[in-house]
């Protein structure tokens, strides 16, 4: 009997997921004589045993298609919403796995998915994962698929914003996704020639940014593009949040409620930070400012050539590892190759931009303001 491999996509969708499914499937079926079955909508489909048979015809024509043919969700096996309650559904997942007599389950996802997949490894299941996310923040892999496509989209947006900013002599603040990592904003800002790039790893000083924009203006460039990562924050907000988090961790009894309220108030301020930044820059520079939030545009549509190749490369390597019985690992991108990394070395870590990363040095060398004093401190 042919070995049956399960596959699911979890977390936010990302360009390249279908290319990866196709890569796993074509190699698993075509080279190793296995069969493939897809579970719909991430871990929820595994709990509910909602499947789709993936034979060669279903894998045809999906390489260039965005999103995921399997559907996805942000459900966590151990905290799944059932009615209005969070329930641990891990045992239902184990049952589905055993019912199908799976040889392995492939989970395609970002940092959260790696964690959820590791929980299933602890249940004794044969799990293997691939790293996808437009945020590029999964530890132990050179890159994640989805990032290159999102980088291209955000860069093109910044390119297009230049002409309108230039024509109106305005500041345009463009918010880029990336969660708590600055890869996307830094990469797109650098590639698109942004004048200011703000990332979560470097809390910013608004006065310093305004000064840099005024200097540009005096030198004759009466417009500026500010690429801001959705996770970036001013040094004041960063300090306030850190303090509130520490107080909440230390608080006992009645103090806990007050500490929680303080943190909620700060989180409220964080929600409007890009608009607030734009308004503050307008006041400080006396230039008009507009905000563009790129949002989910960055995740939509056909994957770039780079992501198609990466996802296919990792997908086919994954099938080879299943054939060799290598489980409990993430198939990481290493140079031009792929390497299995134990999931326990991946989970609980986030790959943020190191302050000495060449992209940061390069940005400074071309005169980009990173919102700090030029040496990494605001
Ligand atoms: O992790 C990918 C990502 O697009 C982040 O950049 C962003 O913060 C988040 O997902 C948005 O999530 P959702 O699509 O659930 O709103």
Coordinates of C-alpha atoms and ligand atoms in Angstrom, one line a residue:
X1 CA 0.0 0.0 0.0
X2 CA 1.3 3.5 -0.9
X3 CA 2.3 5.7 2.0
X4 CA -0.2 8.5 2.7
X5 CA 1.1 12.0 3.5
X6 CA -1.2 14.8 4.8
X7 CA -0.6 18.4 4.2
X8 CA -2.1 21.7 5.5
X9 CA -1.5 25.4 5.3
X10 CA -2.0 27.5 8.5
X11 CA -1.7 31.1 9.6
X12 CA -1.9 34.1 7.3
X13 CA -1.8 33.1 3.6
X14 CA 1.3 33.9 1.7
X15 CA 2.3 33.8 -2.0
X16 CA 4.1 30.5 -2.8
X17 CA 1.9 28.2 -0.7
X18 CA 0.5 26.5 -3.7
X19 CA 3.9 26.2 -5.3
X20 CA 5.1 24.5 -2.1
X21 CA 2.0 22.1 -2.1
X22 CA 2.8 21.3 -5.7
X23 CA 6.5 20.7 -5.0
X24 CA 5.8 18.4 -2.1
X25 CA 3.1 16.5 -4.1
X26 CA 4.9 16.2 -7.4
X27 CA 8.0 14.7 -5.7
X28 CA 6.1 12.6 -3.2
X29 CA 3.8 11.1 -5.8
X30 CA 6.1 11.1 -8.9
X31 CA 9.4 10.1 -7.3
X32 CA 8.5 8.2 -4.1
X33 CA 5.2 6.7 -5.0
X34 CA 3.3 8.2 -2.1
X35 CA -0.2 9.6 -2.0
X36 CA -1.2 13.0 -0.8
X37 CA -4.2 14.3 1.1
X38 CA -4.9 17.9 1.9
X39 CA -6.7 19.2 5.1
X40 CA -8.8 22.3 4.6
X41 CA -8.4 25.5 6.6
X42 CA -5.3 24.7 8.7
X43 CA -5.6 22.8 11.9
X44 CA -9.4 23.3 12.0
X45 CA -9.7 21.0 9.0
X46 CA -7.6 18.4 10.7
X47 CA -9.9 18.5 13.8
X48 CA -13.0 18.2 11.6
X49 CA -11.4 15.8 9.2
X50 CA -12.2 17.9 6.1
X51 CA -10.0 16.6 3.4
X52 CA -9.3 17.0 -0.3
X53 CA -7.5 14.3 -2.3
X54 CA -4.4 15.8 -4.0
X55 CA -3.4 13.7 -7.0
X56 CA -1.3 15.0 -10.0
X57 CA -4.3 16.6 -11.8
X58 CA -5.1 18.7 -8.7
X59 CA -1.5 19.8 -8.5
X60 CA -1.4 21.0 -12.0
X61 CA -1.8 24.7 -12.8
X62 CA -1.4 25.9 -9.2
X63 CA 2.3 27.0 -9.3
X64 CA 1.4 30.6 -10.2
X65 CA -1.8 30.9 -8.2
X66 CA -1.8 33.1 -5.1
X67 CA -3.3 32.2 -1.7
X68 CA -3.7 28.5 -0.8
X69 CA -6.0 26.0 -2.6
X70 CA -6.4 24.3 0.8
X71 CA -7.7 27.4 2.7
X72 CA -6.1 28.5 5.9
X73 CA -7.0 29.7 9.4
X74 CA -5.2 31.0 12.5
X75 CA -6.6 28.2 14.7
X76 CA -4.4 26.7 17.3
X77 CA -4.9 22.9 18.1
X78 CA -4.8 23.5 21.8
X79 CA -6.9 26.6 21.9
X80 CA -9.6 26.2 19.2
X81 CA -12.7 28.3 19.3
X82 CA -15.7 26.0 19.7
X83 CA -18.9 28.0 20.1
X84 CA -17.6 30.8 22.3
X85 CA -15.1 28.7 24.2
X86 CA -11.4 27.9 23.6
X87 CA -11.0 24.1 23.7
X88 CA -7.9 21.8 23.5
X89 CA -8.6 19.8 20.3
X90 CA -5.2 18.1 20.1
X91 CA -6.7 14.6 20.7
X92 CA -9.1 15.1 17.8
X93 CA -6.1 15.9 15.6
X94 CA -4.3 12.7 16.8
X95 CA -7.5 10.7 16.0
X96 CA -7.7 12.1 12.4
X97 CA -4.0 11.4 11.9
X98 CA -4.5 7.8 13.0
X99 CA -7.7 7.3 11.2
X100 CA -6.0 8.1 7.9
X101 CA -2.9 6.1 8.9
X102 CA -0.7 9.0 7.8
X103 CA 3.0 8.4 7.3
X104 CA 3.6 12.1 7.9
X105 CA 1.8 15.4 8.2
X106 CA 3.3 18.5 6.4
X107 CA 2.4 21.8 8.0
X108 CA 3.1 25.0 6.0
X109 CA 3.2 28.1 8.1
X110 CA 5.0 30.9 10.0
X111 CA 6.3 31.1 13.5
X112 CA 2.9 30.3 15.1
X113 CA 2.5 27.2 12.9
X114 CA 6.0 25.9 13.8
X115 CA 4.9 26.1 17.5
X116 CA 1.6 24.3 16.8
X117 CA 3.3 21.7 14.7
X118 CA 5.8 21.1 17.5
X119 CA 3.0 20.4 19.9
X120 CA 1.9 17.6 17.6
X121 CA 5.4 16.2 17.5
X122 CA 5.1 16.0 21.3
X123 CA 2.0 13.8 20.7
X124 CA 4.2 11.4 18.8
X125 CA 3.0 12.4 15.2
X126 CA 5.4 12.4 12.3
X127 CA 5.4 16.2 11.5
X128 CA 7.5 18.1 9.0
X129 CA 7.1 21.9 8.3
X130 CA 8.0 24.4 5.7
X131 CA 8.6 28.1 6.6
X132 CA 6.3 30.6 4.9
X133 CA 5.4 34.2 5.8
X134 CA 5.7 37.5 4.2
X135 CA 7.3 38.8 7.5
X136 CA 10.5 36.7 7.0
X137 CA 10.7 36.3 10.8
X138 CA 11.0 32.5 11.2
X139 CA 14.1 31.5 13.0
X140 CA 16.8 29.2 11.6
X141 CA 16.0 29.7 7.9
X142 CA 17.7 32.1 5.5
X143 CA 14.4 33.2 4.2
X144 CA 10.7 32.3 4.1
X145 CA 8.6 32.0 1.0
X146 CA 6.1 34.9 0.5
X147 CA 8.6 37.5 1.6
X148 CA 10.1 38.1 -1.9
X149 CA 6.7 38.6 -3.4
X150 CA 5.6 41.0 -0.7
X151 CA 8.9 42.8 -1.0
X152 CA 8.2 43.4 -4.7
X153 CA 4.7 44.6 -4.1
X154 CA 5.7 47.0 -1.3
X155 CA 8.6 48.3 -3.4
X156 CA 6.4 49.0 -6.4
X157 CA 4.0 50.8 -4.1
X158 CA 6.8 53.0 -2.8
X159 CA 8.0 53.6 -6.4
X160 CA 4.5 54.8 -7.3
X161 CA 4.1 57.0 -4.3
X162 CA 7.2 59.0 -5.3
X163 CA 5.6 60.8 -8.2
X164 CA 2.5 61.9 -6.3
X165 CA 4.6 62.9 -3.2
X166 CA 6.9 64.9 -5.5
X167 CA 4.1 66.6 -7.4
X168 CA 2.4 67.8 -4.3
X169 CA 5.5 68.5 -2.2
X170 CA 4.2 66.2 0.4
X171 CA 5.3 63.7 2.9
X172 CA 3.8 60.3 2.3
X173 CA 3.9 57.8 5.2
X174 CA 3.6 54.3 3.8
X175 CA 2.8 51.5 6.3
X176 CA 4.2 48.1 5.5
X177 CA 3.3 44.8 7.1
X178 CA 5.8 42.6 8.9
X179 CA 4.3 42.1 12.3
X180 CA 7.1 42.7 14.9
X181 CA 10.0 42.4 12.4
X182 CA 11.3 45.1 10.1
X183 CA 12.4 43.0 7.1
X184 CA 9.7 44.0 4.8
X185 CA 9.8 47.8 5.5
X186 CA 13.5 47.9 5.5
X187 CA 13.8 45.9 2.3
X188 CA 11.1 47.7 0.4
X189 CA 12.3 51.1 1.8
X190 CA 15.8 50.4 0.6
X191 CA 14.7 49.1 -2.8
X192 CA 12.2 51.9 -3.3
X193 CA 14.5 54.7 -2.2
X194 CA 12.5 55.8 0.9
X195 CA 14.0 58.7 2.7
X196 CA 13.0 57.5 6.2
X197 CA 12.6 53.8 7.2
X198 CA 11.2 53.0 10.6
X199 CA 11.3 49.4 11.9
X200 CA 10.3 47.8 15.2
X201 CA 13.9 47.0 16.0
X202 CA 14.8 50.7 16.2
X203 CA 12.4 52.8 18.3
X204 CA 12.2 56.3 16.6
X205 CA 12.4 59.9 17.6
X206 CA 9.8 62.0 15.8
X207 CA 11.8 65.2 16.2
X208 CA 14.8 63.6 14.6
X209 CA 12.7 62.4 11.7
X210 CA 11.2 65.9 11.2
X211 CA 14.7 67.4 11.3
X212 CA 15.9 65.0 8.6
X213 CA 12.8 65.9 6.4
X214 CA 13.4 69.6 6.9
X215 CA 17.0 69.2 5.9
X216 CA 15.9 67.5 2.7
X217 CA 13.4 70.3 2.1
X218 CA 16.0 73.0 2.5
X219 CA 18.3 71.2 0.1
X220 CA 15.5 71.4 -2.6
X221 CA 13.7 68.0 -2.1
X222 CA 10.3 69.2 -0.9
X223 CA 8.8 65.7 -0.6
X224 CA 9.7 62.7 1.5
X225 CA 8.7 59.1 1.6
X226 CA 8.6 57.5 5.1
X227 CA 8.3 53.7 5.0
X228 CA 7.1 52.6 8.4
X229 CA 6.7 49.0 9.5
X230 CA 3.4 48.2 11.2
X231 CA 5.3 47.2 14.3
X232 CA 7.5 50.3 14.6
X233 CA 7.0 52.7 17.5
X234 CA 8.4 55.8 18.9
X235 CA 10.9 55.5 21.7
X236 CA 8.4 57.0 24.2
X237 CA 5.7 54.4 23.3
X238 CA 8.3 51.6 23.3
X239 CA 9.4 52.7 26.8
X240 CA 5.8 53.1 28.1
X241 CA 4.8 49.7 26.8
X242 CA 7.8 48.0 28.3
X243 CA 7.1 49.6 31.6
X244 CA 3.4 48.6 31.5
X245 CA 4.3 45.0 30.6
X246 CA 6.8 44.8 33.5
X247 CA 4.2 46.3 35.9
X248 CA 1.6 43.8 34.8
X249 CA 4.0 40.9 35.2
X250 CA 4.8 42.1 38.8
X251 CA 1.3 43.2 39.8
X252 CA -0.7 41.2 42.3
X253 CA -4.4 41.2 43.3
X254 CA -6.2 44.6 42.8
X255 CA -3.1 46.2 41.1
X256 CA -3.4 43.7 38.3
X257 CA -6.6 45.3 36.9
X258 CA -5.1 48.7 36.9
X259 CA -1.9 47.5 35.2
X260 CA -4.0 45.7 32.6
X261 CA -6.0 48.9 31.9
X262 CA -2.8 50.8 31.5
X263 CA -1.5 48.3 28.9
X264 CA -4.8 48.3 27.1
X265 CA -4.6 52.2 26.8
X266 CA -1.1 51.9 25.3
X267 CA -2.2 49.2 22.9
X268 CA -5.0 51.6 21.8
X269 CA -2.4 54.3 21.1
X270 CA -0.4 51.8 19.1
X271 CA -3.4 51.2 16.8
X272 CA -3.3 54.7 15.5
X273 CA 0.5 55.3 15.6
X274 CA 0.9 55.6 11.8
X275 CA -1.8 58.3 11.5
X276 CA -0.4 60.0 14.6
X277 CA 3.1 59.9 13.2
X278 CA 1.9 61.5 10.0
X279 CA 0.1 64.3 11.9
X280 CA 3.1 65.0 14.1
X281 CA 5.4 65.2 11.0
X282 CA 2.9 67.7 9.4
X283 CA 3.1 69.9 12.5
X284 CA 6.8 69.7 12.9
X285 CA 7.8 70.2 9.2
X286 CA 4.9 72.4 8.0
X287 CA 4.6 70.1 5.0
X288 CA 1.4 68.3 4.1
X289 CA 1.4 64.6 4.9
X290 CA -0.7 61.6 3.7
X291 CA -0.8 58.0 4.9
X292 CA -1.0 54.9 2.7
X293 CA -1.5 51.6 4.4
X294 CA -0.6 48.7 2.1
X295 CA -2.2 46.0 4.2
X296 CA -3.3 42.7 2.6
X297 CA -2.4 43.9 -0.9
X298 CA 1.1 42.7 0.1
X299 CA -0.1 39.1 0.5
X300 CA -2.3 38.9 -2.5
X301 CA -1.8 37.6 -6.1
X302 CA 0.7 35.5 -7.9
X303 CA 4.1 34.6 -6.3
X304 CA 7.3 36.1 -7.6
X305 CA 9.7 33.9 -9.6
X306 CA 12.0 33.8 -6.5
X307 CA 9.2 32.6 -4.2
X308 CA 8.1 29.9 -6.8
X309 CA 11.6 28.5 -7.0
X310 CA 12.1 28.7 -3.2
X311 CA 8.8 27.0 -2.4
X312 CA 9.3 24.3 -5.0
X313 CA 12.8 23.7 -3.8
X314 CA 11.7 23.3 -0.1
X315 CA 8.6 21.3 -1.1
X316 CA 10.6 18.7 -3.1
X317 CA 13.2 18.5 -0.3
X318 CA 10.4 17.9 2.1
X319 CA 9.2 14.9 0.1
X320 CA 12.8 13.5 0.1
X321 CA 13.0 13.8 3.9
X322 CA 9.6 12.1 4.4
X323 CA 10.9 9.2 2.3
X324 CA 14.0 9.0 4.5
X325 CA 11.8 9.1 7.7
X326 CA 13.2 12.5 8.9
X327 CA 10.5 14.0 11.1
X328 CA 10.1 16.6 13.8
X329 CA 11.9 19.1 11.6
X330 CA 11.4 22.3 9.6
X331 CA 12.8 22.3 6.1
X332 CA 15.0 25.4 6.2
X333 CA 16.5 27.3 3.3
X334 CA 20.3 27.3 3.5
X335 CA 22.0 29.1 0.6
X336 CA 20.9 27.2 -2.5
X337 CA 20.0 24.1 -0.5
X338 CA 17.6 22.9 2.1
X339 CA 18.3 21.6 5.6
X340 CA 16.2 19.9 8.2
X341 CA 16.3 21.8 11.5
X342 CA 14.8 20.2 14.6
X343 CA 11.5 22.0 15.4
X344 CA 12.6 22.5 19.0
X345 CA 15.4 24.7 17.8
X346 CA 12.9 26.8 15.8
X347 CA 10.0 27.4 18.1
X348 CA 9.8 30.3 20.5
X349 CA 12.4 32.3 18.5
X350 CA 11.7 35.2 16.2
X351 CA 14.1 36.4 13.6
X352 CA 14.2 40.1 13.8
X353 CA 16.6 42.5 11.9
X354 CA 20.0 42.5 13.7
X355 CA 21.1 46.1 14.3
X356 CA 24.4 45.3 12.5
X357 CA 22.6 43.8 9.4
X358 CA 24.1 44.9 6.1
X359 CA 20.7 46.3 5.0
X360 CA 20.8 48.7 8.0
X361 CA 24.4 49.7 7.3
X362 CA 23.6 50.2 3.6
X363 CA 20.5 52.3 4.4
X364 CA 22.6 54.6 6.6
X365 CA 25.3 54.8 3.9
X366 CA 22.8 56.2 1.4
X367 CA 21.6 58.8 3.8
X368 CA 18.3 57.1 4.9
X369 CA 17.0 58.3 8.3
X370 CA 16.2 55.3 10.5
X371 CA 14.6 57.4 13.2
X372 CA 17.5 57.2 15.6
X373 CA 20.8 59.1 16.1
X374 CA 22.5 57.2 13.3
X375 CA 24.2 54.7 15.6
X376 CA 21.2 52.6 16.7
X377 CA 20.0 54.6 19.7
X378 CA 17.0 57.1 19.4
Ligands
LIG1 O1 2.1 37.3 9.4 C1 1.7 37.8 8.2 C2 0.9 39.1 8.4 O2 0.5 39.6 7.1 C3 1.5 40.2 9.2 O3 2.4 41.0 8.4 C4 0.3 41.0 9.7 O4 0.6 41.6 10.9 C5 -0.7 39.9 9.9 O5 -0.3 38.8 9.1 C6 -2.1 40.3 9.6 O6 -2.9 39.2 9.9 P1 -4.4 39.0 9.5 O7 -4.4 38.7 8.0 O8 -4.9 37.9 10.3 O9 -5.1 40.3 9.7

